[in-house]
Every structure is written in structure tokens, then in C-alpha cells.
Amino acid sequence: MDNRTVINPELPGTPRTEINSEIGIGGEGAYSASGLLDAGTVLCEKYTVERRLEVASGEADLYLCSYGDGDDKYVAKLYKRQAAIKQDVAQRLLQIDSPYVARLFESSAYNGQPLEMLRYYKNGSLQGKTCAYDELVKMMIPNINEGLKVLHQAGIIHKDLKPSNIMLADDGQSVAIIDFGISSVMTDPGSVIVTKTGMTPEYSAPETFKHLFLEESDYYSFGITLFELFTGYAPYANMSAEEIGQYVAVQKIPFPENMPAALADFISALTYYDVTSRANKDNPNRRWTYAEVRRWLDGEDLALPGESAGTGQGPAPPYKFMKEAITEPRLLAEAFAKNWEEGKKHLFRGLLSAHFRMFNQGIARQCLAAEEEASKTNGQDDIIFWRLLYKLNPGFKGFYWKGRVFESLPALGRDLLDRLWKKDKSQDKYYETVLSEKLLTEYVALIAPKNEPLQKAAAAIEDSYRLEKTERTDLLKTFYLMAYALSGQKLLYLEGQQFRTVGELAGYMRDRLDESFEAFEKLCHRLVDYDGRLDIQLEMWLITIGKKKELENWRALMRE
């Protein structure tokens, strides 16, 4: 009688998947004298062992295997413990076929030892690797998010997500979650698992230290993983499990200064400590999971958990500023932005943190962090204050800086362009500080992290500024580049006239020639000086309307 249990017999290329198969199934090959499998051993009647993988694993021996004449490689994971594989987890994993979850092809046994056949990833795991912000946003975050969705829909909580359990696909374009040794199955969607199963404390959510595991627990580990992938280290490395358990309970991840504000906020949302409101999807004060991550990736402005008005112990009392009583944080941010120096006084004297401490701990922590940062750095008060304003008003798309508020970047660009046309230099210092403090790139990363053209434009403007400062030249070229790039305007302003196309400009020049040669000559020398240098506004305008190649060809002819 055949006592083998067959699971999912119709997997492509897989005749059957067996649980608790008979000892000795696999045919030729056996343990060597050392207790390890020899090359040539056949597992599950189809996979041939090529060699043992030198991977540190106390729970199992790993072997690289081939299957038939194909080029694909597989990993045989031969466990040392009899009960190492949870059958309910294995059965659900066998049903999953997703590029973001490592495929389990077989769950069987060899000589009485539990055996799994998995996909082989030649590029290894993410352990020890670091990623730039763009790589996290474009690949790591969406891939891991989709992988967790697939697992949770299958009723599986991973319980040990970390860089070493995330593999880089062979093409380098995606990642997949692996290692379900301590994973558990939920009896119902959204249920809580109570278990004392081992975990990695550095990546573990506060509730897991009380032996409670939820879908949200995996997302907490997701946040810590992203922290490490960006910085190269885990925030709680070298701390004991007891110390970590106490530390995470107060939600104080120490973010480094070089981490983009958008990423720090995102990780804060994934690692929010309070999960009591997890079932109420209308409550913003809960840890983010799949839906919020997806919306964030789509560029949607989301209130961070713990930082929405009205969190805490009661309704927000009014804050008195410039003879006004203000209750909403966003309105307070606008008032501070318009009254810059006075707003800084309120922040750095501790008035703001003291006000919010009793009813909005999220904002109070942000204010305290700003106060602490200012105390440790010199000359950065304006930047620190600027960043805080956007945290107080996370939905604001406009541009704050030193008492001026623009509804958008195009509005900022139009203001500069209008001043350039009028030869108004009164705000030159203002715009130079915007460039010197690199506010454009930081603003775009904060407000529009997925807008690549805008990111490149902001970086090009700041590069132009650094070059002109290095060469000690006039900033007029950078100002025009900034004005045209941000405003979206494609107008040339000349002698009180506005031109949209080269044809319109050529027609105007013919009119000056018809008027008199002297008028034509004067106009020509205004556009191109006696040394052959092009008028800066004209040059930037031509580039803006897509005539850069023609401009380069003209310069090449001038040099001949």
C-alpha cells in the first residue's frame, strides 16, 4: 500500500509533490560517510545533486541541483530535524507561484529527513548590500510589498523578514522572499498568532516580544529591512533582545541625517508601534500595510500614523501665534512659513513641542527631534525649520522658504522669470539660498519622489549653480535655467515683446531690418555680442524649446 500523501500533482513539470514520502525515495545516491549527500544523488526522482552549497545554516544542509537537461538550477534544503517543516505552511507555499516569493517545488523527505526543493538564486541575498533611495522606491519596496501580499493572502505570516531572507533575482531586476522555517498559518484573515517561535530581535515588531504575530508584524520587519538596506546597518544592532523590546515600545528609530525625509517618514509609518487600531481602516493612526504602501508608491499624500490632528488624549487646543489662535497643524505651518523668524523662535525655544506633548505625541516628537538636531549643528536652523513645516503640513505641494510661500514650483519659477525680465535683483539672494541649500532636489524628493524628469531638472539646476560659483561667474545663466525649467514657460522676452517660436523671433528681426539697418544691427548685437557670446536668456530659451542640438551646431560653425 502506498502511504505517501500527494499535494498539488499538476504543477508544471512536476509529476507530484510528496509529504512524508517513504524513506529512500530518490533512487541512487545516499549519504556519504560524513553524513552529506554525494554528487549525483537523485532527489524526488528528478533532481540531481551537483554539489553542496557552503552556506551557513544550522538547521539544514543546502545542495545545488539540476533537473533533466535544462539550465535551471534548484536548491535542495535537507533539514537536520525531523519536524523542521510545518506541513500547513508547506502546503500553502506549494500553491504560490509569484516572482516575489521563492518558489517551493517539492516538500518531501530523503532517508527520513525533511526535504524541500527551492529555486536557486545565483546572486544571493540582500544581506550586506546597500541601496540608493531610487532603487528602494523602484524595485525593493514594490517587490517586497507584493511578496508580502501574496503570502498574507495565502494565510502565511513570515515572522522573520530581513535582508538575508530576501533574494536578488538572476536578472537583477526583482527580489523574492525566502526562508519560511518559522512562518505560521493564520486560521482566518487578519487573525493573531500567539507563539513563542524564535525570531530575529533586531527586525521584530514590539508586539512580537509579547509572542503576538500579525500581518502588521511582517511590515514592521519590512521597515527595519529598508533602514538597513539604505544605511548598511540595523538601527538596533548590538542590542540585547530585552533592550530592543524596551526600545521599540516607544517608537524612537534613530534616523541618520543623510536619509531622505520621505524614506524616514515611510519607515516610521511601517514601524509605527501601536496596532490597536489595525482593524479600523479609516483610522490613520495604525501601522501601514499593503494598501498604504501601494498608495505611497503611487505618489499619494498620506497622513503619517500618530501625526494626524486629534491623536492623543483630546481635541487640539489652539496655539497662539502672531495674535491668532490656530488649531490645525497645517494652518500653523503656513503661519510659521509666512512669519519665518518668529516661527523659528517658537520652535527652537521649545514652545511648540511643549504645546503638542499633551495631545499629539507624533508632532511633539518631530519638534523635539528638530530642537535636538539644531542643538548639535551650526548654521542649519533654517533647513531644520523648513523640513519641520512640511511634516506639520504633509499634504502641502507648494514651496516654503524664508517668509515666502509659493503655491507650487511653477509659481516659484514664474516669479523668478518675471524678475529676470524686469531686471529686478531684489530677490537674487533669496533664490541663491534656495540653490546653495539644495532645496530643489530635497523638495522634489519630498513632494514628488516618482517624478524623474523633475528630479533631473532640479539636479541640473543645482549642478549649474555649483559650476558658476566655482568659476566665479554671474548666476544669470543658472537663474534663467531655473526659471524656465520650473515655470514651464517657453517665452522669450525681448524689447517689450514676447516670442514663442524661432519663427516669431525671425519675423521680428526682419521687421527691424525693414525699419533700418541700424535697428537690425543693434538687435543682432543684443542677441550675440561682439565676441560671439549668445545672450543668456536667448540661449536658455532655445534649450527650453528643444533647440539644443541646433545651438550646438551653430557654435561648432562659429569655432571653424
XYZ file of C-alpha atoms in Angstrom:
560
model
C 0.000 0.000 0.000
C 1.329 3.470 -0.915
C 1.064 5.680 2.200
C 2.517 8.781 0.570
C 0.402 11.930 0.576
C 0.477 13.725 -2.775
C -0.015 17.505 -2.829
C -0.694 19.553 -5.966
C 0.160 16.874 -8.563
C -0.409 19.180 -11.550
C 2.448 21.665 -11.066
C 4.097 22.233 -14.470
C 6.995 19.851 -14.910
C 6.401 18.275 -11.507
C 4.659 14.861 -11.528
C 3.868 15.044 -7.821
C 4.833 16.698 -4.583
C 5.038 14.388 -1.620
C 4.710 14.940 2.101
C 6.249 12.268 4.365
C 7.398 10.102 1.480
C 8.868 6.680 2.092
C 12.443 6.536 3.327
C 14.833 6.002 0.470
C 12.707 7.588 -2.252
C 15.088 9.303 -4.628
C 16.798 6.292 -6.089
C 20.542 6.242 -6.487
C 22.963 8.062 -4.251
C 22.960 8.154 -0.490
C 24.641 9.805 2.461
C 28.414 9.673 2.351
C 30.428 8.657 5.382
C 30.366 12.288 6.522
C 26.569 12.306 6.542
C 26.393 14.585 3.482
C 24.926 13.826 0.058
C 27.268 12.828 -2.744
C 27.236 14.484 -6.165
C 24.922 12.520 -8.437
C 22.362 11.736 -5.747
C 18.844 11.941 -7.212
C 16.176 13.592 -5.072
C 12.411 13.355 -5.599
C 13.140 11.092 -8.579
C 14.190 14.022 -10.769
C 16.674 16.486 -9.192
C 20.368 15.585 -9.386
C 22.755 16.876 -6.724
C 25.738 18.738 -8.199
C 27.468 19.976 -5.064
C 26.941 21.116 -1.502
C 26.478 24.869 -1.046
C 28.743 26.474 1.505
C 26.018 28.489 3.190
C 25.908 28.961 6.941
C 22.750 27.223 8.142
C 22.378 25.410 11.426
C 19.002 23.951 10.528
C 19.767 22.310 7.182
C 22.326 21.348 4.555
C 21.897 23.003 1.151
C 22.733 21.425 -2.212
C 22.811 22.824 -5.740
C 20.776 20.589 -8.044
C 19.902 20.315 -11.727
C 16.763 18.919 -13.333
C 16.979 16.998 -16.606
C 18.765 18.752 -19.464
C 17.508 22.221 -18.533
C 19.719 25.135 -17.484
C 17.626 25.999 -14.438
C 19.176 25.272 -11.057
C 17.482 24.315 -7.823
C 18.392 24.151 -4.161
C 17.727 21.089 -2.062
C 17.265 22.005 1.584
C 17.765 18.871 3.685
C 16.753 19.581 7.265
C 18.515 18.082 10.280
C 15.395 17.996 12.487
C 12.554 15.583 11.820
C 9.817 18.169 12.487
C 11.542 21.104 10.776
C 8.849 21.600 8.102
C 5.417 22.845 9.135
C 3.106 20.911 6.868
C 0.374 23.556 6.835
C 2.882 26.209 5.756
C 4.441 23.916 3.135
C 1.099 23.013 1.602
C 0.212 26.688 1.132
C 3.640 27.583 -0.233
C 3.288 24.858 -2.845
C 0.288 26.724 -4.253
C 2.179 30.031 -4.622
C 3.720 30.944 -7.957
C 4.922 34.535 -7.681
C 8.193 36.168 -8.770
C 8.295 37.880 -5.368
C 8.157 34.705 -3.255
C 10.763 31.950 -3.613
C 9.037 29.006 -5.323
C 8.692 25.803 -3.323
C 8.646 22.983 -5.901
C 8.689 19.980 -3.586
C 8.144 19.215 0.084
C 9.215 15.649 0.653
C 11.775 13.591 2.574
C 15.072 11.815 1.941
C 16.170 8.943 4.158
C 13.714 10.108 6.763
C 14.937 13.741 6.790
C 12.588 16.577 5.708
C 13.480 17.909 2.259
C 12.441 20.994 0.263
C 13.278 21.822 -3.345
C 13.536 25.542 -3.983
C 14.533 27.931 -6.752
C 18.261 28.747 -6.865
C 19.239 32.439 -6.895
C 22.782 32.846 -8.176
C 23.055 36.468 -6.982
C 22.443 35.569 -3.366
C 20.557 37.539 -0.726
C 20.459 41.240 0.124
C 22.469 40.708 3.298
C 25.363 43.150 3.399
C 24.063 45.113 0.395
C 23.030 48.765 0.374
C 20.644 50.509 -1.996
C 20.131 54.100 -3.096
C 16.765 55.729 -2.445
C 15.694 55.387 -6.096
C 16.455 51.656 -6.123
C 14.427 51.165 -2.946
C 11.433 53.016 -4.395
C 11.570 51.476 -7.868
C 12.371 47.858 -7.029
C 12.793 46.824 -3.401
C 9.691 48.390 -1.856
C 7.162 47.391 -4.560
C 8.602 43.858 -4.894
C 8.666 43.102 -1.171
C 5.219 44.643 -0.758
C 3.795 42.362 -3.463
C 5.568 39.365 -1.937
C 4.030 40.044 1.471
C 0.617 40.467 -0.140
C 0.871 37.029 -1.781
C 1.965 35.411 1.486
C -0.729 37.076 3.573
C -3.415 36.209 1.035
C -2.265 32.599 1.364
C -2.673 32.921 5.130
C 1.074 32.863 5.882
C 2.867 35.212 8.275
C 6.591 35.126 7.535
C 7.780 36.199 11.029
C 11.453 36.627 10.077
C 11.710 39.113 7.216
C 15.221 40.597 6.930
C 17.841 41.232 4.200
C 19.284 37.703 4.426
C 15.800 36.307 3.677
C 15.337 38.344 0.513
C 16.998 37.084 -2.664
C 18.039 39.056 -5.723
C 16.648 37.550 -8.943
C 19.096 36.293 -11.557
C 18.354 39.244 -13.862
C 18.903 41.718 -11.037
C 15.516 43.326 -11.697
C 13.460 41.952 -8.802
C 13.702 40.336 -5.390
C 11.940 37.389 -3.745
C 11.208 36.468 -0.134
C 12.635 33.148 1.137
C 13.020 31.050 4.310
C 9.714 30.119 5.925
C 11.215 27.971 8.669
C 9.425 29.796 11.497
C 6.440 31.023 9.449
C 2.915 30.304 10.653
C -0.515 29.945 9.089
C -3.412 32.180 10.109
C -6.706 30.415 10.709
C -8.649 33.457 9.472
C -7.666 36.609 7.529
C -6.381 39.259 9.918
C -6.083 36.826 12.810
C -3.449 36.982 15.558
C -0.945 34.199 16.112
C 0.219 33.600 19.679
C 3.511 31.712 19.662
C 6.939 31.610 21.246
C 8.600 30.799 17.936
C 12.113 32.189 17.590
C 12.661 35.452 15.740
C 15.458 37.899 14.959
C 15.039 40.660 17.583
C 16.678 43.442 15.524
C 13.866 43.214 12.954
C 10.965 42.287 15.228
C 7.863 44.356 15.988
C 7.005 45.406 19.570
C 4.047 43.009 19.800
C 6.214 40.014 18.869
C 8.176 40.434 22.090
C 4.863 39.523 23.735
C 4.630 36.482 21.396
C 1.918 38.052 19.201
C 2.375 37.889 15.407
C 0.178 39.732 12.883
C 0.382 40.668 9.224
C 1.464 44.072 10.537
C 4.422 42.388 12.249
C 5.872 41.489 8.838
C 5.526 45.120 7.758
C 7.435 46.287 10.824
C 10.274 43.945 9.800
C 9.899 45.347 6.271
C 10.571 48.854 7.630
C 13.679 47.791 9.574
C 14.910 45.934 6.495
C 14.616 49.102 4.397
C 16.519 51.027 7.060
C 19.377 48.547 6.821
C 19.329 48.428 3.017
C 19.781 52.207 2.924
C 22.240 52.686 5.796
C 24.101 49.386 5.812
C 23.210 48.624 9.431
C 20.141 47.789 11.506
C 19.047 50.514 13.942
C 19.097 48.122 16.909
C 22.239 46.159 16.096
C 24.370 45.036 19.055
C 21.480 45.397 21.496
C 20.063 42.532 23.541
C 16.547 41.253 22.913
C 15.450 42.775 26.222
C 16.918 46.169 25.342
C 15.324 46.109 21.889
C 11.961 45.143 23.341
C 12.032 48.166 25.624
C 13.356 50.497 22.933
C 10.869 49.704 20.141
C 7.937 50.111 22.518
C 8.472 53.889 22.477
C 8.992 54.159 18.683
C 12.280 56.045 18.533
C 14.127 54.824 15.474
C 17.312 56.930 15.232
C 17.333 58.022 11.588
C 20.663 59.243 10.153
C 20.947 62.747 8.703
C 21.654 61.528 5.171
C 18.397 59.564 4.921
C 15.802 61.317 2.692
C 12.911 62.683 4.730
C 10.411 60.791 2.566
C 12.122 57.471 3.303
C 12.393 58.200 7.035
C 8.677 59.032 7.147
C 7.849 55.896 5.183
C 9.858 53.676 7.528
C 8.233 55.413 10.515
C 4.802 54.515 9.114
C 5.820 50.864 8.624
C 7.252 50.644 12.136
C 4.522 52.510 13.999
C 4.321 50.763 17.355
C 0.557 50.948 18.044
C -1.527 48.220 16.333
C -4.671 48.563 18.460
C -6.489 50.305 15.565
C -5.418 47.748 12.936
C -8.991 46.634 12.209
C -10.271 50.173 11.639
C -9.078 51.026 8.131
C -10.470 54.555 8.451
C -8.165 55.322 11.366
C -4.890 56.770 10.029
C -3.126 56.032 13.313
C -2.175 52.446 12.599
C 0.841 50.746 11.095
C 0.946 50.819 7.302
C 0.477 47.599 5.365
C -0.027 46.690 1.693
C -2.679 49.273 0.747
C -0.858 52.241 2.264
C 2.473 51.196 0.742
C 0.822 50.902 -2.673
C -0.762 54.342 -2.346
C 2.543 55.857 -1.193
C 4.325 54.362 -4.214
C 1.642 55.887 -6.443
C 2.562 59.313 -5.092
C -0.471 59.805 -2.875
C -0.082 62.064 0.161
C -0.906 60.077 3.276
C -1.040 61.278 6.852
C 1.614 59.502 8.905
C 0.277 57.370 11.763
C 0.494 59.152 15.083
C 0.815 62.541 13.443
C -2.757 63.307 12.469
C -4.519 66.145 14.247
C -6.603 64.932 17.138
C -4.451 61.950 18.130
C -3.791 61.546 21.776
C -5.866 62.498 24.767
C -8.359 65.023 23.482
C -9.176 67.753 20.986
C -6.322 70.030 19.998
C -6.295 73.292 21.966
C -5.481 76.453 19.989
C -1.882 77.572 19.642
C -1.413 81.317 19.926
C 0.857 82.753 17.254
C 1.021 86.302 15.885
C -2.191 87.212 17.748
C -4.065 84.286 16.184
C -5.429 81.120 17.796
C -4.573 78.217 15.456
C -5.791 74.643 15.996
C -4.784 72.804 12.808
C -1.086 71.886 12.345
C -1.238 72.648 8.617
C -2.501 76.178 9.267
C 0.176 76.622 11.900
C 2.802 75.554 9.342
C 1.511 78.177 6.890
C 1.595 80.874 9.584
C 5.151 79.899 10.542
C 6.205 79.911 6.884
C 4.941 83.463 6.383
C 6.488 84.652 9.650
C 9.733 82.771 9.334
C 11.949 84.263 12.042
C 9.176 84.370 14.626
C 8.228 80.781 13.791
C 11.820 79.628 14.336
C 11.810 81.255 17.774
C 8.703 79.314 18.776
C 10.216 76.038 17.583
C 13.736 76.329 18.960
C 12.641 77.764 22.307
C 10.621 74.596 22.882
C 7.214 76.290 22.799
C 5.876 74.093 20.003
C 6.952 70.743 21.465
C 5.569 71.739 24.864
C 2.207 72.584 23.276
C 1.807 69.285 21.391
C 3.266 66.997 24.064
C -0.033 66.523 25.883
C -2.259 65.638 22.942
C -0.238 64.819 19.812
C 2.864 62.783 20.587
C 3.756 62.385 16.908
C 4.152 66.115 16.285
C 5.773 66.594 19.688
C 8.460 64.034 18.757
C 9.104 65.787 15.455
C 9.524 69.134 17.198
C 11.829 67.646 19.819
C 13.900 65.975 17.098
C 14.228 69.336 15.307
C 15.288 71.038 18.550
C 17.887 68.334 19.200
C 19.256 68.477 15.654
C 19.610 72.268 15.834
C 21.495 71.983 19.117
C 24.043 69.653 17.503
C 24.627 71.577 14.265
C 25.541 75.154 13.487
C 24.020 77.237 10.708
C 21.294 74.707 9.884
C 18.339 76.244 11.716
C 16.576 77.366 8.522
C 16.844 73.931 6.896
C 15.698 72.128 10.038
C 12.762 74.527 10.389
C 11.917 74.122 6.684
C 11.741 70.321 6.972
C 9.508 70.532 10.006
C 6.994 72.741 8.206
C 6.394 70.010 5.615
C 5.898 67.464 8.391
C 3.325 69.726 10.013
C 1.601 70.116 6.645
C 2.339 66.836 4.776
C -0.275 67.461 2.084
C 1.152 70.818 1.022
C 2.529 70.799 -2.526
C 3.754 74.381 -2.515
C 7.151 75.793 -1.673
C 8.050 77.354 1.681
C 11.237 79.323 2.271
C 12.159 82.258 4.473
C 8.838 84.023 4.697
C 7.665 83.439 1.148
C 5.044 80.836 0.204
C 4.520 79.706 -3.388
C 1.581 77.503 -4.275
C 3.800 75.328 -6.482
C 7.236 75.079 -8.108
C 5.870 76.572 -11.349
C 4.737 79.608 -9.334
C 8.265 79.908 -7.934
C 9.716 79.694 -11.442
C 7.293 82.282 -12.831
C 8.206 84.723 -10.078
C 11.903 84.381 -10.871
C 11.346 84.675 -14.630
C 9.272 87.814 -14.217
C 12.010 89.374 -12.077
C 14.653 88.469 -14.636
C 12.655 90.115 -17.411
C 12.225 93.237 -15.286
C 15.908 93.146 -14.216
C 14.701 93.120 -10.612
C 17.616 91.863 -8.478
C 15.941 92.396 -5.111
C 15.347 88.658 -4.596
C 18.621 87.347 -6.028
C 19.949 86.449 -2.580
C 16.730 84.614 -1.802
C 16.995 82.458 -4.921
C 20.692 81.885 -4.354
C 19.984 80.438 -0.895
C 17.406 78.107 -2.460
C 20.208 76.819 -4.679
C 23.023 76.827 -2.132
C 20.936 74.843 0.367
C 19.945 72.351 -2.372
C 16.292 72.851 -1.547
C 15.059 71.982 -5.034
C 16.268 68.375 -5.033
C 15.200 67.830 -1.434
C 11.797 69.385 -2.116
C 11.207 67.174 -5.174
C 12.298 64.055 -3.245
C 9.806 65.020 -0.560
C 6.835 66.096 -2.688
C 7.219 64.142 -5.941
C 9.614 61.205 -5.366
C 8.438 59.405 -8.544
C 8.710 62.389 -10.898
C 12.017 61.562 -12.589
C 12.011 64.459 -15.106
C 11.513 66.948 -12.278
C 14.241 65.271 -10.221
C 16.685 65.539 -13.125
C 15.740 69.175 -13.756
C 16.287 70.095 -10.103
C 19.670 68.338 -10.064
C 20.728 70.054 -13.326
C 19.854 73.477 -11.900
C 21.894 72.880 -8.755
C 24.807 71.498 -10.789
C 24.757 74.674 -12.897
C 24.817 76.766 -9.721
C 27.822 74.897 -8.307
C 29.681 75.304 -11.602
C 29.033 79.030 -11.825
C 30.062 79.527 -8.188
C 33.260 77.556 -8.781
C 34.091 79.587 -11.872
C 33.052 82.825 -10.096
C 30.742 83.821 -12.925
C 27.415 85.605 -12.902
C 24.483 83.476 -11.768
C 22.265 84.793 -14.555
C 22.554 81.583 -16.583
C 21.526 79.419 -13.643
C 18.678 81.768 -12.769
C 17.269 81.578 -16.304
C 17.705 77.800 -16.362
C 15.860 77.587 -13.049
C 13.108 79.991 -14.144
C 12.400 78.219 -17.430
C 12.682 74.677 -16.020
C 10.386 75.297 -13.047
C 7.843 77.652 -14.597
C 7.181 75.633 -17.722
C 7.148 78.916 -19.649
C 8.554 78.885 -23.185
C 8.573 82.606 -23.863
C 11.437 84.859 -24.904
C 11.023 88.429 -23.661
C 12.809 90.967 -25.846
C 12.298 94.717 -26.296
C 8.872 94.527 -24.684
C 7.795 91.677 -26.975
C 7.187 88.004 -26.189
C 8.141 85.239 -28.638
C 7.019 81.626 -28.538
C 8.893 80.249 -31.559
C 12.067 80.870 -33.530
C 9.846 81.794 -36.471
C 8.232 84.612 -34.481
C 11.681 85.914 -33.489
C 12.921 85.731 -37.098
C 9.860 87.672 -38.260
C 10.540 90.358 -35.673
C 14.157 90.612 -36.834
C 13.017 91.059 -40.474
C 10.734 93.880 -39.331
C 13.729 95.605 -37.683
C 15.709 95.227 -40.910
C 12.845 96.721 -42.896
C 12.797 99.584 -40.426
C 16.508 100.325 -40.748
C 19.815 98.505 -40.874
C 20.899 100.291 -37.694
C 17.882 98.921 -35.777
C 18.584 95.439 -37.134
C 22.286 95.643 -36.256
C 21.518 96.838 -32.728
C 19.136 93.917 -32.194
C 21.685 91.413 -33.542
C 24.381 92.669 -31.200
C 21.979 92.401 -28.313
C 21.397 88.743 -29.138
C 25.059 87.968 -29.983
C 27.811 90.233 -28.632
C 30.975 91.224 -30.484
C 32.844 88.238 -29.003
C 30.296 85.776 -30.345
C 28.621 85.102 -26.998
C 24.912 84.408 -27.141
C 22.519 86.351 -24.948
C 21.939 84.208 -21.845
C 18.152 84.462 -21.937
C 18.138 83.551 -25.635
C 20.413 80.564 -25.005
C 18.271 79.195 -22.177
C 15.095 79.825 -24.173
C 16.431 77.930 -27.191
C 17.311 74.969 -24.965
C 13.862 75.138 -23.369
C 12.041 74.965 -26.696
C 14.138 71.996 -27.832
C 16.772 73.694 -29.996
C 19.823 72.489 -28.072
C 21.197 70.451 -30.996
C 20.807 73.365 -33.421
C 22.528 75.608 -30.881
C 25.475 73.218 -30.624
C 25.751 73.067 -34.438
C 25.781 76.878 -34.611
C 28.563 77.049 -32.034
C 30.569 74.478 -33.961
C 30.304 76.626 -37.095
C 31.363 79.706 -35.128
C 34.533 77.929 -33.983
C 35.552 76.958 -37.540
